[in-house]
């Protein structure tokens, strides 16, 4: 680990002003916010992240979960994953989010990890975490060891010739299916960013993963009210039953009315370079009869653009089955 300066922000403006002084270096921005530390500290120990200055924001007052007047919910950026997963409002109205959080990491990590930090969780690509290997995301222009290398766990959707790393978060997949909005404070004031616009595809600049700019601080996330009588669930397929990242996952929010699908949201994890919003599948589902044939057509639509690598072709069929099963579960009468 490289030497760094540690300071603690006593308010939002102090944090933003300090972070806005950052500039890019070989290893990334010189200033990093520290919340739960479950990603950042790991990467600093590996010298993948080498910030010159770390600003502890863990005492900023963003630790509340509140119902909003429109029937939705406001989730502070410092809310711990464990607290979010077990909150009564989340369990009752946003089951997919609670299930996704509980499917991720370990109890100890969920006790530390925060909502804002989880949004910025970095890839688990083994080459990204190994500074002896080429990696365009860690060191732009150095190449991608995963293309032609060990790529079994990598993405099949949204990949580029520069990077094929998958986004590892379960929470982000659920937030995508729930139409979340990310609220940010920065040097230019407040911004609201729809989650679909928050993450960016790797393209030729895989080092850039979100639209956040230097000095931007995530303050909270809002969710709209779920449609009345809708059902939601998170299905995660992985190599072992716990403490493991998704090979494929599906977050579903569905409302069926008079034998037709009135509202459909489908997001995928483990297969996309960002939390994958399966809009083509949603178009198939909208207004259709909720049966196996519809679900299979939706899965085919979601995966039509898949670009598997040498070792992860199995993800196409696994994702197809995951989608069909999740949709069937969400519409099951019980
Ligand atoms: Fe780096 Fe992305 Fe290639 Fe992994 S897939 S080695 S993160 S450029």
mmCIF file of C-alpha atoms and ligand atoms in Angstrom:
data_model
loop_
_atom_site.group_PDB
_atom_site.id
_atom_site.type_symbol
_atom_site.label_atom_id
_atom_site.label_comp_id
_atom_site.label_asym_id
_atom_site.label_seq_id
_atom_site.Cartn_x
_atom_site.Cartn_y
_atom_site.Cartn_z
ATOM 1 C CA UNK A 1 0.000 0.000 0.000
ATOM 2 C CA UNK A 2 1.241 3.486 -0.880
ATOM 3 C CA UNK A 3 1.325 6.324 1.642
ATOM 4 C CA UNK A 4 -1.745 8.549 1.646
ATOM 5 C CA UNK A 5 -3.229 11.410 3.634
ATOM 6 C CA UNK A 6 -6.388 10.670 5.593
ATOM 7 C CA UNK A 7 -8.857 13.378 6.552
ATOM 8 C CA UNK A 8 -12.414 13.357 7.795
ATOM 9 C CA UNK A 9 -15.098 15.530 6.246
ATOM 10 C CA UNK A 10 -17.356 17.184 8.787
ATOM 11 C CA UNK A 11 -19.936 18.252 6.204
ATOM 12 C CA UNK A 12 -20.886 17.708 2.561
ATOM 13 C CA UNK A 13 -19.364 20.920 1.260
ATOM 14 C CA UNK A 14 -16.023 20.193 2.876
ATOM 15 C CA UNK A 15 -15.975 16.726 1.292
ATOM 16 C CA UNK A 16 -16.842 18.027 -2.173
ATOM 17 C CA UNK A 17 -14.314 20.859 -2.062
ATOM 18 C CA UNK A 18 -11.525 18.491 -1.025
ATOM 19 C CA UNK A 19 -12.348 15.893 -3.655
ATOM 20 C CA UNK A 20 -12.702 18.437 -6.453
ATOM 21 C CA UNK A 21 -8.987 19.129 -6.220
ATOM 22 C CA UNK A 22 -8.260 15.626 -7.547
ATOM 23 C CA UNK A 23 -6.539 14.991 -10.852
ATOM 24 C CA UNK A 24 -5.955 11.819 -12.787
ATOM 25 C CA UNK A 25 -2.783 9.853 -12.241
ATOM 26 C CA UNK A 26 -1.576 6.571 -13.657
ATOM 27 C CA UNK A 27 -3.658 4.717 -11.085
ATOM 28 C CA UNK A 28 -6.760 6.921 -11.095
ATOM 29 C CA UNK A 29 -7.971 9.950 -9.218
ATOM 30 C CA UNK A 30 -5.784 11.137 -6.354
ATOM 31 C CA UNK A 31 -8.661 11.639 -3.974
ATOM 32 C CA UNK A 32 -11.111 8.959 -2.864
ATOM 33 C CA UNK A 33 -14.079 9.041 -0.513
ATOM 34 C CA UNK A 34 -14.007 6.367 2.170
ATOM 35 C CA UNK A 35 -17.347 5.039 3.409
ATOM 36 C CA UNK A 36 -17.522 1.347 4.394
ATOM 37 C CA UNK A 37 -14.156 0.660 2.756
ATOM 38 C CA UNK A 38 -15.089 -2.838 1.614
ATOM 39 C CA UNK A 39 -13.874 -2.227 -1.938
ATOM 40 C CA UNK A 40 -11.498 0.712 -1.627
ATOM 41 C CA UNK A 41 -9.269 -0.642 1.138
ATOM 42 C CA UNK A 42 -8.893 -4.010 -0.622
ATOM 43 C CA UNK A 43 -7.795 -2.277 -3.805
ATOM 44 C CA UNK A 44 -5.423 0.047 -1.955
ATOM 45 C CA UNK A 45 -3.718 -2.927 -0.308
ATOM 46 C CA UNK A 46 -3.212 -4.414 -3.786
ATOM 47 C CA UNK A 47 -1.906 -1.078 -5.148
ATOM 48 C CA UNK A 48 -4.719 -1.105 -7.705
ATOM 49 C CA UNK A 49 -6.022 2.117 -6.159
ATOM 50 C CA UNK A 50 -3.326 4.505 -4.995
ATOM 51 C CA UNK A 51 -5.037 7.719 -3.904
ATOM 52 C CA UNK A 52 -2.823 10.398 -2.425
ATOM 53 C CA UNK A 53 -5.667 11.535 -0.234
ATOM 54 C CA UNK A 54 -8.567 9.669 1.322
ATOM 55 C CA UNK A 55 -11.535 11.570 2.738
ATOM 56 C CA UNK A 56 -13.523 9.709 5.368
ATOM 57 C CA UNK A 57 -17.211 10.484 4.801
ATOM 58 C CA UNK A 58 -18.546 7.815 7.132
ATOM 59 C CA UNK A 59 -19.881 10.383 9.624
ATOM 60 C CA UNK A 60 -21.899 12.404 7.126
ATOM 61 C CA UNK A 61 -25.642 12.305 7.924
ATOM 62 C CA UNK A 62 -26.796 10.035 5.089
ATOM 63 C CA UNK A 63 -27.802 6.983 7.101
ATOM 64 C CA UNK A 64 -31.598 7.174 6.976
ATOM 65 C CA UNK A 65 -34.259 5.235 5.060
ATOM 66 C CA UNK A 66 -37.404 7.339 4.681
ATOM 67 C CA UNK A 67 -40.745 7.006 2.932
ATOM 68 C CA UNK A 68 -41.305 9.835 0.459
ATOM 69 C CA UNK A 69 -44.577 11.749 -0.027
ATOM 70 C CA UNK A 70 -45.148 10.141 -3.457
ATOM 71 C CA UNK A 71 -45.147 6.655 -1.928
ATOM 72 C CA UNK A 72 -41.547 5.878 -2.789
ATOM 73 C CA UNK A 73 -38.468 5.678 -0.603
ATOM 74 C CA UNK A 74 -35.300 7.715 -0.016
ATOM 75 C CA UNK A 75 -32.178 5.739 0.914
ATOM 76 C CA UNK A 76 -29.180 7.618 2.306
ATOM 77 C CA UNK A 77 -25.824 6.862 0.700
ATOM 78 C CA UNK A 78 -24.367 5.801 4.046
ATOM 79 C CA UNK A 79 -27.123 3.262 4.792
ATOM 80 C CA UNK A 80 -25.408 -0.071 5.368
ATOM 81 C CA UNK A 81 -26.387 -2.946 3.099
ATOM 82 C CA UNK A 82 -27.505 -5.048 6.080
ATOM 83 C CA UNK A 83 -29.784 -2.284 7.387
ATOM 84 C CA UNK A 84 -31.259 -1.705 3.947
ATOM 85 C CA UNK A 85 -31.934 -5.392 3.346
ATOM 86 C CA UNK A 86 -33.783 -5.835 6.633
ATOM 87 C CA UNK A 87 -35.744 -2.563 6.751
ATOM 88 C CA UNK A 88 -39.491 -3.239 6.928
ATOM 89 C CA UNK A 89 -40.359 -0.837 4.093
ATOM 90 C CA UNK A 90 -37.809 -2.439 1.774
ATOM 91 C CA UNK A 91 -38.818 -5.993 2.638
ATOM 92 C CA UNK A 92 -42.508 -5.278 2.119
ATOM 93 C CA UNK A 93 -42.483 -3.058 -0.977
ATOM 94 C CA UNK A 94 -39.123 -3.677 -2.639
ATOM 95 C CA UNK A 95 -38.520 -7.365 -2.042
ATOM 96 C CA UNK A 96 -36.170 -7.615 -5.021
ATOM 97 C CA UNK A 97 -33.786 -5.156 -3.380
ATOM 98 C CA UNK A 98 -33.797 -6.934 -0.035
ATOM 99 C CA UNK A 99 -33.228 -10.299 -1.740
ATOM 100 C CA UNK A 100 -30.404 -8.948 -3.913
ATOM 101 C CA UNK A 101 -28.583 -7.454 -0.935
ATOM 102 C CA UNK A 102 -28.892 -10.629 1.120
ATOM 103 C CA UNK A 103 -27.581 -12.651 -1.840
ATOM 104 C CA UNK A 104 -24.399 -10.579 -1.893
ATOM 105 C CA UNK A 105 -21.142 -10.883 0.053
ATOM 106 C CA UNK A 106 -21.133 -12.052 3.681
ATOM 107 C CA UNK A 107 -22.936 -10.823 6.785
ATOM 108 C CA UNK A 108 -19.770 -9.057 7.932
ATOM 109 C CA UNK A 109 -19.346 -7.242 4.621
ATOM 110 C CA UNK A 110 -23.036 -6.284 4.480
ATOM 111 C CA UNK A 111 -22.633 -4.738 7.945
ATOM 112 C CA UNK A 112 -19.925 -2.419 6.576
ATOM 113 C CA UNK A 113 -20.789 -1.841 2.903
ATOM 114 C CA UNK A 114 -22.879 1.233 2.121
ATOM 115 C CA UNK A 115 -25.456 2.070 -0.525
ATOM 116 C CA UNK A 116 -23.226 4.689 -2.136
ATOM 117 C CA UNK A 117 -20.198 2.434 -2.058
ATOM 118 C CA UNK A 118 -22.073 -0.507 -3.534
ATOM 119 C CA UNK A 119 -23.086 1.667 -6.488
ATOM 120 C CA UNK A 120 -19.377 2.201 -7.138
ATOM 121 C CA UNK A 121 -18.296 -1.397 -6.521
ATOM 122 C CA UNK A 122 -15.496 -2.338 -8.912
ATOM 123 C CA UNK A 123 -15.092 -5.420 -11.029
ATOM 124 C CA UNK A 124 -13.789 -8.719 -9.711
ATOM 125 C CA UNK A 125 -11.788 -9.375 -12.893
ATOM 126 C CA UNK A 126 -8.658 -11.129 -11.609
ATOM 127 C CA UNK A 127 -6.404 -9.201 -13.971
ATOM 128 C CA UNK A 128 -7.741 -5.854 -12.749
ATOM 129 C CA UNK A 129 -6.606 -6.818 -9.253
ATOM 130 C CA UNK A 130 -3.160 -8.054 -10.349
ATOM 131 C CA UNK A 131 -0.809 -5.163 -11.076
ATOM 132 C CA UNK A 132 1.620 -7.424 -12.940
ATOM 133 C CA UNK A 133 -0.961 -8.007 -15.718
ATOM 134 C CA UNK A 134 -2.137 -5.707 -18.520
ATOM 135 C CA UNK A 135 -5.518 -4.156 -17.812
ATOM 136 C CA UNK A 136 -7.053 -1.218 -19.659
ATOM 137 C CA UNK A 137 -9.368 -0.453 -16.772
ATOM 138 C CA UNK A 138 -6.516 -0.136 -14.243
ATOM 139 C CA UNK A 139 -3.862 1.206 -16.603
ATOM 140 C CA UNK A 140 -5.455 2.671 -19.755
ATOM 141 C CA UNK A 141 -3.781 1.541 -22.956
ATOM 142 C CA UNK A 142 -1.978 -1.445 -21.409
ATOM 143 C CA UNK A 143 -4.249 -4.074 -22.981
ATOM 144 C CA UNK A 144 -6.752 -6.597 -21.667
ATOM 145 C CA UNK A 145 -5.423 -9.872 -20.309
ATOM 146 C CA UNK A 146 -8.916 -11.322 -19.983
ATOM 147 C CA UNK A 147 -9.535 -11.343 -23.733
ATOM 148 C CA UNK A 148 -7.927 -14.635 -24.672
ATOM 149 C CA UNK A 149 -7.173 -15.320 -21.005
ATOM 150 C CA UNK A 150 -9.283 -16.547 -18.096
ATOM 151 C CA UNK A 151 -12.687 -15.136 -18.968
ATOM 152 C CA UNK A 152 -15.211 -17.631 -17.583
ATOM 153 C CA UNK A 153 -16.781 -15.048 -15.253
ATOM 154 C CA UNK A 154 -16.652 -12.098 -17.619
ATOM 155 C CA UNK A 155 -19.495 -10.200 -19.280
ATOM 156 C CA UNK A 156 -21.283 -11.170 -22.489
ATOM 157 C CA UNK A 157 -23.335 -7.984 -22.902
ATOM 158 C CA UNK A 158 -21.973 -4.470 -23.417
ATOM 159 C CA UNK A 159 -18.412 -5.704 -23.931
ATOM 160 C CA UNK A 160 -15.810 -3.880 -26.022
ATOM 161 C CA UNK A 161 -12.441 -4.734 -27.519
ATOM 162 C CA UNK A 162 -10.883 -2.881 -24.574
ATOM 163 C CA UNK A 163 -12.697 -4.532 -21.643
ATOM 164 C CA UNK A 164 -15.086 -7.411 -20.938
ATOM 165 C CA UNK A 165 -15.315 -7.134 -17.148
ATOM 166 C CA UNK A 166 -18.711 -7.663 -15.540
ATOM 167 C CA UNK A 167 -20.222 -5.368 -12.938
ATOM 168 C CA UNK A 168 -20.200 -7.438 -9.722
ATOM 169 C CA UNK A 169 -22.980 -5.768 -7.721
ATOM 170 C CA UNK A 170 -26.260 -7.486 -6.879
ATOM 171 C CA UNK A 171 -27.780 -4.314 -5.428
ATOM 172 C CA UNK A 172 -27.243 -2.377 -8.650
ATOM 173 C CA UNK A 173 -29.217 -4.963 -10.618
ATOM 174 C CA UNK A 174 -32.204 -4.632 -8.284
ATOM 175 C CA UNK A 175 -31.974 -0.825 -8.351
ATOM 176 C CA UNK A 176 -32.058 -0.948 -12.146
ATOM 177 C CA UNK A 177 -35.261 -3.013 -12.132
ATOM 178 C CA UNK A 178 -36.720 -0.542 -9.626
ATOM 179 C CA UNK A 179 -36.018 2.557 -11.761
ATOM 180 C CA UNK A 180 -33.764 4.117 -9.112
ATOM 181 C CA UNK A 181 -32.527 7.688 -9.259
ATOM 182 C CA UNK A 182 -29.059 8.550 -7.938
ATOM 183 C CA UNK A 183 -28.763 11.943 -6.203
ATOM 184 C CA UNK A 184 -25.383 13.642 -6.347
ATOM 185 C CA UNK A 185 -23.884 16.814 -4.873
ATOM 186 C CA UNK A 186 -20.951 18.300 -6.724
ATOM 187 C CA UNK A 187 -19.095 21.508 -7.387
ATOM 188 C CA UNK A 188 -21.837 22.540 -9.820
ATOM 189 C CA UNK A 189 -24.678 21.859 -7.379
ATOM 190 C CA UNK A 190 -27.165 18.988 -7.090
ATOM 191 C CA UNK A 191 -27.923 16.460 -9.821
ATOM 192 C CA UNK A 192 -30.404 13.608 -10.201
ATOM 193 C CA UNK A 193 -29.235 10.776 -12.448
ATOM 194 C CA UNK A 194 -31.490 7.949 -13.595
ATOM 195 C CA UNK A 195 -29.704 4.670 -12.936
ATOM 196 C CA UNK A 196 -29.807 3.781 -16.643
ATOM 197 C CA UNK A 197 -27.668 6.868 -17.303
ATOM 198 C CA UNK A 198 -25.430 6.495 -14.257
ATOM 199 C CA UNK A 199 -23.279 3.593 -15.499
ATOM 200 C CA UNK A 200 -21.402 3.805 -18.800
ATOM 201 C CA UNK A 201 -20.272 1.072 -21.163
ATOM 202 C CA UNK A 202 -16.514 0.424 -21.323
ATOM 203 C CA UNK A 203 -16.050 1.362 -24.993
ATOM 204 C CA UNK A 204 -12.481 2.596 -25.420
ATOM 205 C CA UNK A 205 -12.340 4.098 -21.908
ATOM 206 C CA UNK A 206 -13.074 1.253 -19.465
ATOM 207 C CA UNK A 207 -11.397 3.171 -16.641
ATOM 208 C CA UNK A 208 -14.528 5.345 -16.574
ATOM 209 C CA UNK A 209 -17.449 3.389 -15.103
ATOM 210 C CA UNK A 210 -20.006 6.079 -14.223
ATOM 211 C CA UNK A 211 -20.881 9.632 -15.203
ATOM 212 C CA UNK A 212 -19.605 10.954 -11.878
ATOM 213 C CA UNK A 213 -17.038 13.741 -12.068
ATOM 214 C CA UNK A 214 -14.273 14.745 -9.657
ATOM 215 C CA UNK A 215 -15.851 16.125 -6.510
ATOM 216 C CA UNK A 216 -19.205 14.400 -7.009
ATOM 217 C CA UNK A 217 -20.601 12.824 -3.865
ATOM 218 C CA UNK A 218 -23.577 10.454 -3.888
ATOM 219 C CA UNK A 219 -25.934 11.626 -1.145
ATOM 220 C CA UNK A 220 -28.931 9.325 -1.579
ATOM 221 C CA UNK A 221 -30.958 7.091 -3.862
ATOM 222 C CA UNK A 222 -34.700 7.358 -4.438
ATOM 223 C CA UNK A 223 -37.085 4.689 -5.654
ATOM 224 C CA UNK A 224 -40.521 5.430 -7.088
ATOM 225 C CA UNK A 225 -43.495 3.616 -5.571
ATOM 226 C CA UNK A 226 -43.814 0.112 -7.016
ATOM 227 C CA UNK A 227 -46.948 -0.422 -9.110
ATOM 228 C CA UNK A 228 -49.868 -1.615 -6.998
ATOM 229 C CA UNK A 229 -50.122 -5.412 -6.881
ATOM 230 C CA UNK A 230 -46.749 -5.879 -8.583
ATOM 231 C CA UNK A 231 -44.387 -8.669 -7.521
ATOM 232 C CA UNK A 232 -40.634 -8.606 -7.519
ATOM 233 C CA UNK A 233 -37.827 -11.070 -6.979
ATOM 234 C CA UNK A 234 -34.100 -11.601 -7.409
ATOM 235 C CA UNK A 235 -32.699 -14.874 -8.717
ATOM 236 C CA UNK A 236 -28.936 -15.400 -8.497
ATOM 237 C CA UNK A 237 -27.023 -18.306 -10.011
ATOM 238 C CA UNK A 238 -23.431 -18.824 -8.848
ATOM 239 C CA UNK A 239 -20.747 -21.429 -8.334
ATOM 240 C CA UNK A 240 -21.475 -21.836 -4.613
ATOM 241 C CA UNK A 241 -24.508 -21.000 -2.494
ATOM 242 C CA UNK A 242 -23.109 -18.064 -0.507
ATOM 243 C CA UNK A 243 -20.318 -15.486 -0.433
ATOM 244 C CA UNK A 244 -19.994 -15.655 -4.208
ATOM 245 C CA UNK A 245 -20.531 -13.320 -7.141
ATOM 246 C CA UNK A 246 -23.231 -14.014 -9.719
ATOM 247 C CA UNK A 247 -22.495 -15.939 -12.863
ATOM 248 C CA UNK A 248 -25.951 -14.764 -13.894
ATOM 249 C CA UNK A 249 -28.703 -13.040 -11.964
ATOM 250 C CA UNK A 250 -32.108 -11.582 -12.795
ATOM 251 C CA UNK A 251 -34.109 -8.895 -11.018
ATOM 252 C CA UNK A 252 -37.773 -8.857 -11.980
ATOM 253 C CA UNK A 253 -40.641 -6.479 -11.207
ATOM 254 C CA UNK A 254 -43.918 -7.593 -12.776
ATOM 255 C CA UNK A 255 -47.568 -6.656 -12.597
ATOM 256 C CA UNK A 256 -50.142 -8.866 -14.287
ATOM 257 C CA UNK A 257 -53.673 -7.569 -14.754
ATOM 258 C CA UNK A 258 -56.581 -9.293 -16.537
ATOM 259 C CA UNK A 259 -54.267 -11.989 -17.855
ATOM 260 C CA UNK A 260 -51.792 -9.549 -19.415
ATOM 261 C CA UNK A 261 -48.441 -8.158 -18.287
ATOM 262 C CA UNK A 262 -49.157 -4.539 -17.418
ATOM 263 C CA UNK A 263 -45.735 -3.599 -16.023
ATOM 264 C CA UNK A 264 -42.425 -5.359 -16.594
ATOM 265 C CA UNK A 265 -38.923 -4.525 -15.484
ATOM 266 C CA UNK A 266 -36.037 -6.939 -16.014
ATOM 267 C CA UNK A 267 -32.386 -6.350 -15.142
ATOM 268 C CA UNK A 268 -29.500 -8.808 -15.321
ATOM 269 C CA UNK A 269 -26.338 -9.237 -13.275
ATOM 270 C CA UNK A 270 -23.132 -11.165 -13.937
ATOM 271 C CA UNK A 271 -23.505 -10.863 -17.699
ATOM 272 C CA UNK A 272 -23.209 -7.118 -18.373
ATOM 273 C CA UNK A 273 -20.336 -4.671 -18.197
ATOM 274 C CA UNK A 274 -22.842 -2.580 -16.278
ATOM 275 C CA UNK A 275 -26.038 -3.586 -14.455
ATOM 276 C CA UNK A 276 -27.933 -4.701 -17.509
ATOM 277 C CA UNK A 277 -31.376 -3.251 -18.179
ATOM 278 C CA UNK A 278 -33.032 -5.738 -20.538
ATOM 279 C CA UNK A 279 -35.217 -3.245 -22.371
ATOM 280 C CA UNK A 280 -35.665 -5.497 -25.423
ATOM 281 C CA UNK A 281 -37.104 -8.191 -23.165
ATOM 282 C CA UNK A 282 -39.416 -5.684 -21.495
ATOM 283 C CA UNK A 283 -40.783 -4.739 -24.914
ATOM 284 C CA UNK A 284 -41.652 -8.406 -25.523
ATOM 285 C CA UNK A 285 -43.292 -8.727 -22.117
ATOM 286 C CA UNK A 286 -45.392 -5.542 -22.280
ATOM 287 C CA UNK A 287 -49.038 -6.479 -22.839
ATOM 288 C CA UNK A 288 -48.248 -10.141 -23.460
ATOM 289 C CA UNK A 289 -49.737 -13.216 -21.833
ATOM 290 C CA UNK A 290 -47.541 -14.345 -18.933
ATOM 291 C CA UNK A 291 -46.687 -17.846 -20.149
ATOM 292 C CA UNK A 292 -43.598 -19.917 -20.933
ATOM 293 C CA UNK A 293 -43.569 -18.970 -24.627
ATOM 294 C CA UNK A 294 -43.577 -15.254 -23.759
ATOM 295 C CA UNK A 295 -40.816 -15.682 -21.193
ATOM 296 C CA UNK A 296 -38.639 -17.579 -23.667
ATOM 297 C CA UNK A 297 -39.115 -14.899 -26.309
ATOM 298 C CA UNK A 298 -38.227 -12.247 -23.727
ATOM 299 C CA UNK A 299 -35.058 -14.146 -22.771
ATOM 300 C CA UNK A 300 -34.050 -14.494 -26.416
ATOM 301 C CA UNK A 301 -34.554 -10.753 -26.902
ATOM 302 C CA UNK A 302 -32.480 -9.941 -23.819
ATOM 303 C CA UNK A 303 -29.567 -12.044 -25.049
ATOM 304 C CA UNK A 304 -29.670 -11.311 -28.764
ATOM 305 C CA UNK A 305 -26.652 -8.999 -28.469
ATOM 306 C CA UNK A 306 -24.515 -11.388 -26.420
ATOM 307 C CA UNK A 307 -20.811 -11.561 -27.334
ATOM 308 C CA UNK A 308 -19.368 -14.477 -25.337
ATOM 309 C CA UNK A 309 -15.641 -15.143 -25.030
ATOM 310 C CA UNK A 310 -13.724 -18.425 -25.251
ATOM 311 C CA UNK A 311 -14.768 -19.670 -21.788
ATOM 312 C CA UNK A 312 -18.089 -18.017 -20.960
ATOM 313 C CA UNK A 313 -20.389 -19.148 -23.774
ATOM 314 C CA UNK A 314 -22.317 -21.155 -21.157
ATOM 315 C CA UNK A 315 -23.589 -17.867 -19.730
ATOM 316 C CA UNK A 316 -25.897 -17.349 -22.717
ATOM 317 C CA UNK A 317 -27.931 -20.478 -21.973
ATOM 318 C CA UNK A 318 -27.622 -20.008 -18.207
ATOM 319 C CA UNK A 319 -28.942 -16.449 -18.496
ATOM 320 C CA UNK A 320 -31.762 -17.622 -20.723
ATOM 321 C CA UNK A 321 -32.866 -20.187 -18.149
ATOM 322 C CA UNK A 322 -32.414 -17.696 -15.306
ATOM 323 C CA UNK A 323 -34.671 -15.145 -17.001
ATOM 324 C CA UNK A 324 -37.376 -17.680 -17.848
ATOM 325 C CA UNK A 325 -37.343 -19.113 -14.331
ATOM 326 C CA UNK A 326 -37.405 -15.685 -12.647
ATOM 327 C CA UNK A 327 -40.338 -14.522 -14.780
ATOM 328 C CA UNK A 328 -42.227 -17.742 -14.083
ATOM 329 C CA UNK A 329 -41.598 -17.371 -10.362
ATOM 330 C CA UNK A 330 -42.818 -13.773 -10.389
ATOM 331 C CA UNK A 331 -46.103 -14.745 -12.025
ATOM 332 C CA UNK A 332 -46.719 -17.966 -10.139
ATOM 333 C CA UNK A 333 -50.031 -18.160 -8.262
ATOM 334 C CA UNK A 334 -49.421 -19.290 -4.712
HETATM 335 FE FE1 LIG B 1 -8.910 -5.138 -17.220
HETATM 336 FE FE2 LIG B 1 -11.390 -5.150 -18.166
HETATM 337 FE FE3 LIG B 1 -9.567 -6.642 -19.340
HETATM 338 FE FE4 LIG B 1 -10.352 -7.284 -16.876
HETATM 339 S S1 LIG B 1 -11.619 -7.325 -18.698
HETATM 340 S S2 LIG B 1 -8.248 -7.232 -17.678
HETATM 341 S S3 LIG B 1 -10.804 -5.246 -16.032
HETATM 342 S S4 LIG B 1 -9.558 -4.397 -19.219
#
